[in-house]
XYZ file of C-alpha atoms in Angstrom:
777
model
C 0.000 0.000 0.000
C 1.205 3.491 -0.782
C 0.164 5.814 1.967
C 1.062 9.178 3.436
C 0.928 9.290 7.214
C 0.813 12.934 8.238
C 2.213 14.177 11.503
C 0.241 17.158 12.776
C -0.301 19.325 15.773
C -0.789 23.092 15.819
C 1.597 24.527 13.265
C 4.121 27.099 14.394
C 3.711 29.940 11.937
C 6.927 31.945 11.912
C 7.126 35.192 9.899
C 10.228 35.507 7.705
C 11.560 38.946 6.853
C 12.297 39.673 3.217
C 12.854 42.668 1.035
C 9.228 43.007 -0.016
C 6.306 44.289 1.987
C 5.006 40.755 2.413
C 5.418 38.843 5.633
C 6.097 35.317 4.435
C 4.729 32.565 6.666
C 6.278 29.145 7.034
C 4.868 25.961 8.527
C 6.301 22.462 8.969
C 5.703 20.217 5.997
C 3.825 16.910 5.943
C 5.548 13.530 5.737
C 4.429 10.838 3.345
C 5.171 7.122 3.739
C 5.046 4.087 1.485
C 4.049 0.726 2.959
C 4.543 -2.692 1.427
C 1.070 -4.100 0.699
C 2.042 -7.762 0.795
C 0.177 -8.425 -2.474
C 1.685 -9.186 -5.848
C 0.906 -7.139 -8.912
C -1.944 -8.232 -11.174
C -1.654 -5.542 -13.853
C 1.680 -3.860 -14.497
C 2.031 -0.480 -16.175
C 4.472 -0.135 -19.031
C 7.910 1.018 -17.887
C 9.116 4.424 -18.923
C 11.088 4.534 -22.146
C 14.551 6.131 -22.178
C 14.185 9.895 -22.393
C 17.680 11.273 -22.829
C 16.457 13.649 -25.520
C 13.601 15.129 -23.481
C 14.149 18.683 -22.275
C 14.477 19.064 -18.545
C 12.066 21.529 -16.978
C 13.931 21.763 -13.679
C 17.182 20.857 -12.014
C 17.100 18.420 -9.094
C 20.311 18.226 -7.041
C 20.525 15.007 -5.024
C 22.545 14.574 -1.847
C 22.964 10.816 -1.370
C 23.313 10.712 2.390
C 24.527 7.184 3.298
C 22.725 5.737 0.238
C 24.663 2.727 -1.132
C 25.890 2.952 -4.698
C 23.640 0.057 -5.805
C 20.521 2.126 -5.052
C 21.599 5.466 -6.460
C 20.798 4.865 -10.115
C 17.170 3.975 -9.290
C 16.750 7.040 -7.107
C 18.337 9.208 -9.776
C 16.049 7.716 -12.428
C 12.952 8.800 -10.474
C 14.478 12.226 -9.907
C 15.173 12.560 -13.630
C 11.555 11.702 -14.441
C 10.323 14.563 -12.290
C 12.937 16.934 -13.750
C 11.268 16.357 -17.135
C 7.782 16.986 -15.766
C 8.000 19.558 -12.941
C 8.846 23.095 -14.066
C 10.986 25.383 -11.920
C 13.774 27.895 -12.544
C 14.989 27.339 -8.977
C 17.191 24.269 -8.330
C 15.451 21.649 -6.168
C 17.719 20.104 -3.560
C 16.765 16.603 -2.426
C 18.394 15.045 0.635
C 18.153 11.234 0.485
C 18.927 9.043 3.500
C 19.266 5.276 3.777
C 18.542 3.451 7.035
C 16.402 1.014 8.945
C 12.657 1.615 8.936
C 11.105 3.142 12.040
C 7.781 1.320 11.466
C 6.869 -2.124 10.213
C 6.265 -2.255 6.477
C 7.500 1.264 5.707
C 9.430 1.273 2.445
C 10.248 4.977 2.270
C 9.124 8.376 3.492
C 9.370 11.840 2.023
C 8.555 15.406 2.931
C 8.940 18.904 1.645
C 11.240 20.760 4.015
C 8.640 23.465 4.725
C 5.366 24.953 3.504
C 5.246 28.669 2.631
C 2.360 31.142 2.458
C 1.981 34.830 1.570
C 5.084 35.054 -0.640
C 5.478 37.020 -3.859
C 4.080 34.850 -6.628
C 1.719 32.806 -4.435
C -1.536 32.248 -6.371
C -3.441 32.347 -3.066
C -1.702 34.030 -0.116
C -3.735 32.048 2.440
C -2.533 28.626 1.249
C 0.692 26.853 2.260
C 2.790 25.683 -0.693
C 5.514 23.002 -0.294
C 9.105 24.247 -0.661
C 9.797 23.241 -4.276
C 6.398 24.413 -5.533
C 6.657 27.659 -3.540
C 10.132 28.355 -4.940
C 8.917 27.641 -8.476
C 6.066 30.123 -8.049
C 8.218 32.739 -6.308
C 11.052 32.415 -8.811
C 13.602 32.288 -6.004
C 14.698 30.102 -3.105
C 12.632 31.087 -0.064
C 14.952 29.147 2.270
C 18.442 28.962 0.730
C 19.926 27.169 3.744
C 17.704 24.072 3.510
C 16.915 21.381 0.944
C 13.484 21.443 -0.667
C 12.725 17.776 -0.049
C 13.880 14.971 2.218
C 13.529 11.264 1.445
C 14.313 8.337 3.730
C 14.558 4.829 2.255
C 14.249 1.632 4.326
C 17.473 -0.329 3.967
C 15.929 -3.743 4.712
C 13.173 -3.809 2.058
C 13.253 -6.343 -0.828
C 14.236 -3.754 -3.432
C 14.554 -4.058 -7.171
C 17.311 -1.584 -8.064
C 16.977 -1.828 -11.832
C 15.715 1.049 -13.949
C 14.247 -1.080 -16.768
C 10.865 -1.706 -15.139
C 11.355 -5.479 -15.011
C 10.659 -5.779 -11.303
C 10.264 -9.370 -9.981
C 6.895 -10.264 -8.477
C 8.248 -10.409 -4.916
C 10.315 -7.216 -5.015
C 9.474 -3.541 -4.860
C 10.533 -1.267 -7.685
C 12.613 1.527 -6.133
C 12.088 3.868 -9.097
C 8.296 3.641 -8.675
C 8.474 4.156 -4.902
C 10.648 7.255 -5.168
C 8.547 8.627 -8.038
C 5.398 8.342 -5.921
C 6.946 9.830 -2.788
C 8.421 12.734 -4.694
C 4.900 13.483 -5.881
C 3.873 13.937 -2.251
C 6.981 16.013 -1.522
C 6.230 18.313 -4.440
C 2.688 18.996 -3.223
C 0.343 16.069 -3.857
C -0.769 15.867 -0.241
C -3.542 17.143 2.008
C -2.968 19.031 5.210
C -5.965 17.378 6.863
C -6.029 15.431 10.108
C -8.708 13.098 11.475
C -9.162 12.036 15.104
C -10.685 8.547 15.030
C -11.639 8.716 18.717
C -13.801 11.861 18.492
C -14.592 11.906 14.774
C -13.300 15.475 14.537
C -11.389 16.577 11.448
C -9.287 19.632 10.827
C -7.196 21.391 8.198
C -4.745 23.553 10.117
C -2.728 25.229 7.368
C -4.517 24.373 4.102
C -2.384 23.475 1.107
C -3.383 24.110 -2.518
C -4.314 20.412 -2.612
C -6.964 21.091 0.068
C -8.302 24.105 -1.841
C -9.133 21.886 -4.837
C -10.583 19.016 -2.777
C -14.322 19.600 -3.101
C -17.437 18.171 -1.439
C -20.455 17.145 -3.570
C -22.217 20.424 -2.689
C -19.271 22.489 -3.964
C -17.729 23.383 -0.600
C -13.939 23.255 -0.408
C -12.206 21.070 2.163
C -9.928 24.024 2.972
C -12.978 26.086 4.018
C -14.380 23.618 6.545
C -14.575 24.607 10.221
C -11.465 23.339 11.961
C -11.651 21.280 14.089
C -15.225 20.016 13.778
C -17.365 16.923 13.347
C -18.561 18.388 10.055
C -15.004 18.377 8.734
C -14.467 14.842 9.992
C -17.577 13.700 8.136
C -16.424 15.441 4.950
C -13.080 13.629 5.131
C -14.868 10.256 5.114
C -17.325 11.157 2.336
C -16.907 11.605 -1.396
C -14.381 14.260 -2.381
C -13.457 15.244 -5.912
C -10.840 17.461 -7.522
C -12.271 20.745 -8.817
C -9.372 22.098 -10.915
C -10.105 22.762 -14.588
C -6.842 21.266 -15.914
C -7.407 17.950 -14.146
C -11.080 17.830 -15.157
C -10.054 18.290 -18.768
C -7.380 15.576 -18.440
C -10.046 13.272 -16.977
C -12.433 13.591 -19.932
C -14.528 16.329 -18.371
C -15.147 14.444 -15.096
C -13.995 15.734 -11.718
C -11.336 13.195 -10.588
C -12.358 11.255 -7.491
C -10.051 11.302 -4.469
C -9.518 8.359 -2.140
C -11.902 8.844 0.811
C -12.965 5.516 2.371
C -15.768 5.672 4.948
C -13.315 4.446 7.553
C -10.581 7.045 7.605
C -7.139 5.662 6.747
C -4.395 7.816 8.228
C -2.030 8.848 5.488
C -4.024 7.325 2.638
C -7.346 9.154 2.806
C -7.658 12.282 0.643
C -3.989 12.468 -0.400
C -4.383 10.027 -3.315
C -6.482 9.426 -6.369
C -9.250 6.927 -5.745
C -7.998 3.334 -5.797
C -11.096 1.750 -7.350
C -11.291 4.369 -10.088
C -7.648 4.716 -11.105
C -5.712 1.607 -10.039
C -6.034 0.127 -13.538
C -5.446 3.463 -15.280
C -1.888 2.789 -16.447
C 0.428 5.710 -15.752
C -2.348 7.520 -13.840
C -2.114 4.849 -11.145
C 1.117 6.385 -9.824
C -0.681 8.386 -7.126
C -3.254 5.799 -6.009
C -2.805 4.490 -2.462
C -1.843 0.837 -3.051
C 1.514 -0.536 -4.202
C 1.929 -4.238 -4.819
C 5.202 -6.071 -5.087
C 6.280 -6.195 -8.710
C 4.195 -3.137 -9.605
C 5.895 -0.596 -11.855
C 5.053 2.911 -12.993
C 7.729 5.192 -14.395
C 5.672 8.275 -15.235
C 3.611 10.487 -12.885
C 0.692 10.397 -15.330
C -1.087 13.075 -17.319
C -3.815 13.450 -14.699
C -1.359 14.024 -11.854
C 0.558 16.574 -13.903
C -2.707 18.375 -14.647
C -3.460 18.472 -10.917
C -0.050 20.051 -10.321
C -0.868 22.611 -12.993
C -4.102 23.411 -11.138
C -2.119 23.970 -7.937
C -0.092 26.661 -9.716
C -3.308 28.664 -10.294
C -5.483 30.602 -7.875
C -8.317 28.282 -6.796
C -11.880 29.473 -7.394
C -13.520 31.091 -4.382
C -15.457 28.864 -2.047
C -19.121 29.117 -1.112
C -19.987 31.421 1.784
C -22.349 29.875 4.317
C -23.675 32.479 6.732
C -22.261 35.819 7.890
C -18.905 35.861 9.711
C -18.713 35.618 13.453
C -16.672 38.282 15.256
C -12.857 38.317 14.992
C -11.046 36.698 17.927
C -8.189 37.814 20.224
C -8.337 41.429 19.119
C -5.448 43.474 20.523
C -3.513 46.716 19.903
C 0.250 47.236 20.406
C 2.257 50.420 20.911
C 4.163 51.861 17.947
C 5.981 55.086 17.062
C 3.290 57.394 15.647
C 1.500 54.138 14.940
C -0.182 51.121 16.440
C -0.245 47.461 15.464
C -3.693 45.856 15.543
C -3.713 42.068 15.885
C -6.643 39.711 15.525
C -7.449 36.122 14.735
C -10.027 35.109 12.168
C -13.586 34.240 13.250
C -14.241 30.633 14.179
C -16.201 30.221 10.937
C -13.826 32.220 8.715
C -13.385 29.419 6.173
C -17.012 28.471 5.769
C -17.987 32.165 5.807
C -15.374 33.034 3.137
C -14.375 36.310 4.806
C -13.451 38.843 2.124
C -12.114 41.663 4.322
C -11.616 42.997 7.841
C -12.408 46.613 8.739
C -10.208 48.213 11.403
C -11.699 51.464 12.728
C -9.879 54.139 14.728
C -12.541 54.941 17.314
C -11.002 58.344 18.110
C -10.849 59.583 14.499
C -13.423 57.427 12.740
C -10.929 56.400 10.039
C -11.356 52.859 8.685
C -8.689 50.649 7.124
C -9.767 47.524 5.199
C -7.384 44.558 5.091
C -7.451 40.846 4.359
C -5.392 39.610 7.329
C -3.662 40.458 10.608
C -1.526 42.271 11.702
C -2.436 45.794 10.596
C -0.142 48.797 11.107
C -2.177 51.962 11.710
C 0.070 54.932 10.943
C -0.382 58.694 11.158
C -1.073 58.709 14.909
C 0.198 61.193 17.503
C 2.699 60.065 20.102
C 1.357 60.584 23.615
C -2.296 60.326 22.537
C -4.447 57.356 23.563
C -6.188 55.302 20.841
C -8.645 52.412 20.684
C -9.666 50.421 17.604
C -12.498 48.117 16.570
C -12.326 45.167 14.171
C -15.128 43.515 12.157
C -15.262 40.831 9.449
C -17.225 41.030 6.174
C -18.242 38.552 3.466
C -20.708 38.545 0.564
C -23.626 37.998 2.960
C -22.916 40.631 5.601
C -20.683 41.947 8.404
C -19.958 40.628 11.886
C -20.281 42.489 15.155
C -17.174 44.571 15.852
C -14.762 43.920 18.720
C -12.796 46.703 20.472
C -9.082 46.534 21.270
C -7.352 47.694 24.414
C -6.195 51.338 24.503
C -2.612 52.161 23.510
C -0.520 55.332 23.561
C 2.094 55.560 20.781
C 5.602 56.607 21.854
C 8.819 57.790 20.244
C 11.336 55.037 19.508
C 15.122 55.388 19.787
C 17.040 57.402 17.197
C 18.508 55.253 14.432
C 21.439 55.516 12.033
C 22.248 53.036 9.277
C 25.759 51.583 9.106
C 25.246 49.333 6.059
C 22.053 49.575 4.003
C 23.058 46.687 1.738
C 23.388 43.938 4.370
C 20.583 42.510 6.505
C 22.883 41.724 9.493
C 20.618 39.012 10.860
C 23.675 37.628 12.633
C 26.290 39.913 14.165
C 28.880 40.332 16.916
C 30.684 43.374 18.342
C 34.132 43.921 19.836
C 36.859 46.514 20.296
C 39.948 45.753 18.238
C 43.143 47.809 18.569
C 41.073 50.537 20.230
C 38.450 50.651 17.463
C 34.849 49.420 17.730
C 34.102 46.700 15.158
C 30.948 44.870 14.058
C 31.067 41.539 12.233
C 27.776 40.847 10.463
C 26.049 38.755 7.825
C 24.873 39.714 4.350
C 22.434 36.968 3.396
C 21.640 38.545 0.020
C 25.182 37.844 -1.146
C 25.993 35.099 1.370
C 28.914 37.104 2.760
C 30.545 37.859 6.104
C 31.300 41.576 6.502
C 33.148 43.786 8.995
C 32.420 47.401 9.919
C 35.234 49.347 11.651
C 34.604 52.706 13.364
C 37.378 55.227 12.744
C 36.253 57.969 15.123
C 33.589 59.570 12.932
C 32.742 57.130 10.144
C 32.453 53.433 9.386
C 34.680 51.489 7.052
C 33.019 48.430 5.496
C 34.824 45.334 4.234
C 33.750 41.895 2.998
C 35.720 39.271 4.942
C 34.566 35.982 3.410
C 32.023 34.426 1.081
C 33.233 36.191 -2.054
C 36.425 34.353 -3.032
C 38.315 31.044 -2.981
C 41.777 32.555 -2.584
C 43.934 32.554 0.582
C 41.702 30.002 2.283
C 38.453 31.907 1.737
C 35.275 30.344 0.366
C 32.566 31.317 -2.078
C 29.994 29.359 -0.066
C 27.184 31.115 1.790
C 28.722 32.231 5.117
C 25.901 34.496 6.294
C 25.075 32.438 9.390
C 25.818 32.597 13.107
C 28.804 34.752 14.183
C 30.972 35.126 17.289
C 33.971 37.464 17.649
C 36.883 37.709 20.114
C 40.209 39.526 20.381
C 43.616 38.453 21.682
C 47.102 39.899 22.105
C 50.397 38.125 21.581
C 53.437 40.271 22.188
C 52.734 43.539 20.401
C 50.274 42.041 17.921
C 46.540 42.403 18.294
C 44.441 39.622 16.766
C 40.802 39.723 15.756
C 39.091 36.323 15.673
C 35.778 35.803 13.869
C 34.073 32.415 14.051
C 31.214 31.904 11.614
C 29.087 29.292 9.881
C 29.430 27.897 6.382
C 25.771 27.346 5.527
C 26.471 25.134 2.523
C 28.990 22.677 3.965
C 27.706 23.138 7.557
C 31.231 23.838 8.803
C 32.642 26.120 11.511
C 35.076 28.623 9.983
C 37.645 30.920 11.594
C 39.030 34.179 10.169
C 41.986 35.880 11.921
C 43.308 39.408 11.373
C 46.729 40.490 12.689
C 46.463 44.151 11.747
C 47.831 43.582 8.252
C 46.554 40.323 6.815
C 43.648 37.911 7.097
C 44.030 34.141 7.372
C 41.311 31.499 7.167
C 40.702 27.963 8.329
C 37.968 25.416 8.996
C 37.800 24.506 12.679
C 35.298 21.636 12.512
C 32.597 20.049 10.382
C 34.784 19.003 7.457
C 35.860 15.671 8.933
C 35.454 12.387 7.086
C 32.530 11.222 9.245
C 30.388 12.216 12.202
C 32.235 11.186 15.349
C 29.873 9.443 17.743
C 29.562 11.317 21.018
C 30.627 8.163 22.890
C 34.007 8.036 21.138
C 37.189 9.402 22.705
C 39.562 11.025 22.130
C 37.675 13.715 20.287
C 38.726 14.715 16.788
C 37.570 16.882 13.944
C 34.232 15.464 12.743
C 31.732 15.725 9.931
C 28.727 16.958 11.935
C 26.611 19.984 11.115
C 28.250 22.652 13.305
C 26.581 25.746 11.825
C 23.809 26.422 14.348
C 25.295 28.351 17.302
C 28.790 29.611 18.121
C 30.463 31.357 21.088
C 34.177 32.149 21.379
C 36.366 33.109 24.332
C 40.015 34.026 24.861
C 41.935 33.356 28.075
C 45.535 32.669 29.031
C 44.836 29.083 27.939
C 44.341 30.291 24.377
C 41.578 30.896 21.869
C 38.545 28.723 22.561
C 35.314 28.260 20.641
C 32.127 26.431 21.578
C 29.407 25.287 19.191
C 26.393 23.033 18.811
C 26.700 19.690 17.056
C 23.357 19.730 15.261
C 23.816 16.150 14.100
C 23.910 14.785 17.669
C 22.473 17.543 19.870
C 25.610 18.071 21.954
C 27.787 21.073 22.842
C 31.314 20.854 21.472
C 34.446 22.885 22.152
C 37.791 23.448 20.488
C 40.930 24.967 22.026
C 43.776 26.294 19.866
C 47.195 25.190 21.110
C 50.588 25.762 19.526
C 50.088 22.978 16.984
C 46.416 22.702 16.115
C 42.887 22.569 17.485
C 42.135 20.247 20.383
C 38.503 19.042 20.524
C 36.147 18.224 23.394
C 32.522 17.616 24.372
C 31.304 20.244 26.810
C 27.779 19.002 27.574
C 24.816 17.015 26.310
C 26.414 13.583 26.443
C 25.671 12.238 29.949
C 23.690 12.780 33.138
C 26.646 12.338 35.519
C 29.098 14.979 36.798
C 26.310 17.577 36.789
C 26.028 17.301 32.998
C 22.896 16.618 30.970
C 21.660 14.444 28.144
C 19.302 17.169 26.986
C 19.424 18.477 23.408
C 21.709 21.412 24.110
C 22.925 24.767 22.779
C 20.342 25.778 20.209
C 21.096 29.159 21.812
C 24.558 29.844 23.200
C 26.473 32.863 24.563
C 29.824 33.284 26.326
C 31.799 35.909 28.222
C 35.279 35.923 29.751
C 36.314 37.467 33.064
C 40.041 37.193 33.696
C 40.971 33.535 33.329
C 37.376 32.338 33.635
C 35.026 31.411 30.790
C 31.270 31.611 31.373
C 28.833 29.804 29.045
C 25.040 30.008 29.072
C 22.905 27.781 26.855
C 19.562 26.017 26.653
C 18.852 22.321 27.120
C 15.717 20.965 25.494
C 13.969 18.004 27.102
C 10.881 17.735 24.914
C 9.495 18.517 21.457
C 6.054 18.114 19.980
C 5.483 16.517 16.568
C 6.125 19.836 14.809
C 9.482 20.259 16.587
C 8.152 23.026 18.823
C 9.982 22.965 22.157
C 7.671 21.791 24.946
C 10.155 21.563 27.831
C 13.491 23.312 28.229
C 15.923 24.551 30.882
C 18.850 26.955 31.174
C 22.366 25.602 31.698
C 25.567 27.327 32.839
C 29.140 26.043 32.532
C 32.430 27.602 33.595
C 36.156 26.843 33.786
C 39.461 28.688 34.237
C 41.619 26.555 31.947
C 41.570 24.801 28.616
C 41.116 21.343 30.142
C 37.839 19.524 29.591
C 37.883 17.993 33.075
C 37.836 21.457 34.681
C 34.287 22.337 33.629
C 31.727 22.872 36.381
C 28.010 22.971 35.641
C 24.808 24.386 37.020
C 21.175 24.428 35.927
C 19.929 27.995 36.295
C 16.264 27.507 35.454
C 13.963 24.506 35.091
C 10.280 24.200 34.184
C 8.183 25.159 37.229
C 5.396 27.480 38.357
C 3.739 27.535 34.953
C 6.962 28.003 32.961
C 7.495 25.031 30.684
C 10.113 26.420 28.329
C 13.139 28.443 29.479
C 15.597 29.419 26.795
C 13.973 30.609 23.583
C 17.127 32.732 23.537
C 19.861 33.555 26.066
C 22.131 36.462 27.053
C 25.143 36.940 29.325
C 27.045 40.069 30.387
C 29.904 40.849 32.741
C 28.605 43.822 34.744
C 29.750 45.967 37.627
C 28.219 43.579 40.188
C 29.132 40.321 38.470
C 27.877 38.027 35.736
C 24.373 38.897 34.510
C 22.294 36.264 32.733
C 19.005 36.548 30.865
C 16.654 34.425 28.777
C 13.112 34.174 27.457
C 10.504 31.885 29.014
C 7.072 30.640 28.039
C 4.063 28.945 29.614
C 1.497 26.507 28.324
C -0.806 29.459 27.700
C 1.700 31.135 25.366
C 2.909 27.939 23.629
C 4.666 27.758 21.229
C 5.863 31.342 21.878
C 7.618 32.924 24.878
C 5.739 35.450 26.980
C 8.294 37.042 29.313
C 11.916 38.043 29.850
C 13.696 36.523 32.861
C 17.053 37.716 34.217
C 19.307 37.077 37.197
C 22.655 38.089 38.676
C 24.644 34.863 38.746
C 24.522 33.419 42.231
C 21.305 35.209 43.234
C 18.487 33.058 44.551
C 15.628 34.813 42.756
C 14.765 35.625 39.166
C 13.297 38.879 37.933
C 10.505 38.527 35.372
C 9.199 41.175 33.011
C 6.526 41.133 30.312
C 5.909 43.234 27.224
C 2.132 42.954 27.056
C 1.465 46.207 25.167
C 4.444 45.701 22.840
C 3.821 42.170 21.617
C 5.281 38.691 21.925
C 8.940 38.713 23.061
C 11.352 36.968 20.720
C 14.978 36.862 19.629
C 17.293 38.704 19.664
C 18.131 39.308 23.322
C 21.204 41.170 24.610
C 21.905 42.794 27.965
C 24.155 45.227 29.802
C 24.085 46.658 33.327
C 21.109 48.925 32.658
C 19.030 47.555 29.819
C 17.908 44.327 28.190
C 17.261 44.593 24.471
C 14.850 42.013 23.045
C 12.572 41.410 20.107
C 8.918 42.386 20.552
C 6.434 41.505 17.821
C 9.375 41.443 15.376
C 10.540 44.909 16.437
C 13.042 45.806 19.186
C 12.160 46.793 22.738
C 14.262 47.913 25.692
C 13.647 46.760 29.259
C 14.853 49.084 32.026
C 16.303 46.695 34.611
C 15.790 49.138 37.487
C 12.029 49.625 37.237
C 11.141 46.875 34.707
C 9.532 49.401 32.361
C 9.519 48.661 28.634
C 10.045 51.185 25.850
C 10.041 50.888 22.077
C 13.606 50.735 20.759
C 12.873 50.211 17.053
C 9.580 50.531 15.239
C 10.942 48.666 12.198
C 11.117 44.910 11.831
C 13.806 42.533 13.010
C 13.948 38.890 11.990
C 13.116 36.315 14.651
C 16.151 34.237 15.575
C 18.614 37.021 14.818
C 21.397 38.409 17.010
C 21.874 41.879 18.495
C 24.484 43.571 20.668
C 25.605 46.726 22.456
C 28.520 48.892 21.326
C 30.130 52.089 22.647
C 31.147 54.818 20.189
C 32.860 57.973 21.466
C 31.665 57.160 25.010
C 28.042 56.833 23.857
C 26.258 53.505 24.183
C 24.354 52.196 21.144
C 22.226 49.147 20.423
C 23.114 47.443 17.156
C 20.945 45.039 15.140
C 19.818 44.152 11.663
C 16.530 46.020 11.262
C 14.434 46.166 8.079
C 17.263 44.491 6.194
C 19.933 47.022 7.266
C 22.745 47.084 9.841
C 21.507 49.824 12.166
C 22.578 51.645 15.352
C 20.117 52.958 17.958
C 20.470 55.309 20.911
C 17.849 56.650 23.359
């Protein structure tokens, strides 16, 4: 049986900053699985003929991750078939893994890396398009650091590795399996979920597939109330495809989808109907059942027509009743502006809401929009405002709901250092008496350095633009950490940064005259198992988080091993780098086996290194963190056995997640630490800032209720904590816990920020609205 088992919970919708006015939304993608049916084929489709002369419509780039050479030609054959049938100007990266199956009977599984909505080129901004399809529509890579599709193949299945279609009756044709699963990864899959216990169904983030899945009365599956018994009933009743291209390819008949009366997880909806199409030759490729010996080497004209439908804007659904009132209506403070947030009415899909009216109660002005949030500009700072929100469709308008009152305020003064670089990741230091900022330019994939010469900034590209002198032309616009050291009369500037293509940790050193470059870790022959000692340079993904420190013991750098979830370290001695595991590998000696260092910061005081990092103890099915704590490690040498550890914060008193981001600062009274925390009520987002002087017995908590959800970046000094607030920047006064608006422009979630002193004046520095920017009160 071919089936697609979808893993769902509430999607985390994370806005992604880009150069346009759109706020792109991203959600986790759905996984599809293939199961061995146990039956032998009765009717076999003709194998695909050689097609060397056919023009490719797209370029698929395959990373064979642990796939044996005997299987690669079959995988590549399926990939080549789709390259001749799926059109895209953007290369499609496919990561293929080979390993034992996690479930009985699973032959392979595949998933798009992510689903994107509201991007430039989206036929319908409310639908979530899988990575490859979204990139094809956008004409650019919406997530350059990730592959578009992932495929896992069971190593113990009775495979036929040939590409000629002559699969034995008791084997499974690998070309056919990969062809089918790639269809799901490219977008042939529903975002629906059915709870067999309650009979409730839901469609959390509808895909274009859901928008074309139609009930007999013309309603769209994507418009059904979610969750509801009505939706559950629809998912176990007849559904047909409503797209004009597929109807034409099916001789004028709406193609029937597979919807048995007893819901089959992973098979229902996301396939063409088995009884109707199983004997339809090439059009059987996307039916739910796969027998041993069965072969299909083309996706089929009907499936390709359905993909063509998904590239168009679906016809509007049928409105049933007037909208109910918008939910969770709220206003946030801005600079001469306010942000109005709201959630759609409970019945927004079935009501087919066409617009929302946001009214300024004080002035009577009305702004009409199609979604939240709404920025209301032209307001007066210091004046109180309240707003109302209502929903409208073709049948009428809902009752309005009032927001809380807000008083706009002046944000900090800003000055742009580099308008061409987004500076999502950055670090600051003082080198040879001059303030410096190392920062990322994701548009070009470069690492840049800004040096302050008393009254102006000098800008220089450090890496990412060359292959000479140890540099790279790979994308190096990831995480950054920067330190300085002195040897004799020579000052050294050390920048540690991520290679986002090879997933390596790189190191650039400046001695006042010349730059030198090296790879510290990540380029080893293989991933070194965390149980193996002595430690050596490995092949893990080490591009997620980085923190460097310099003491009398030498230059030291600490970084997350994304491949194994541990915290690694490297110390530079006279000869080379010496490697170690810092934490995440055991529960003895005050260490932890948590998944550590998604967020990581360091500071040095004299001979002592201080590290703060998170340790995750639980995820939900969408990889949202459900349980996390804050860890602290310190030592005064370069020896791994000298580390001491402490857990600073654990889930308690309503806080379930501590460590959405972390900060550390050496202040006048000692080491200051800070982090973001969240409760079950705010899940999957944080809802407060927590900070503590190291060694104190109590935390201090602060919220930003009238400024929006707190988020990365977070940075602190003795007086102020800078943090993200509704994708802007806010400043928390540590003395009275008051919050003010630092920046009214947007900052990307997950970015870094810092403090820097110029001519005895303290500035905040961050990448805001795609520019490296300074701020002062």
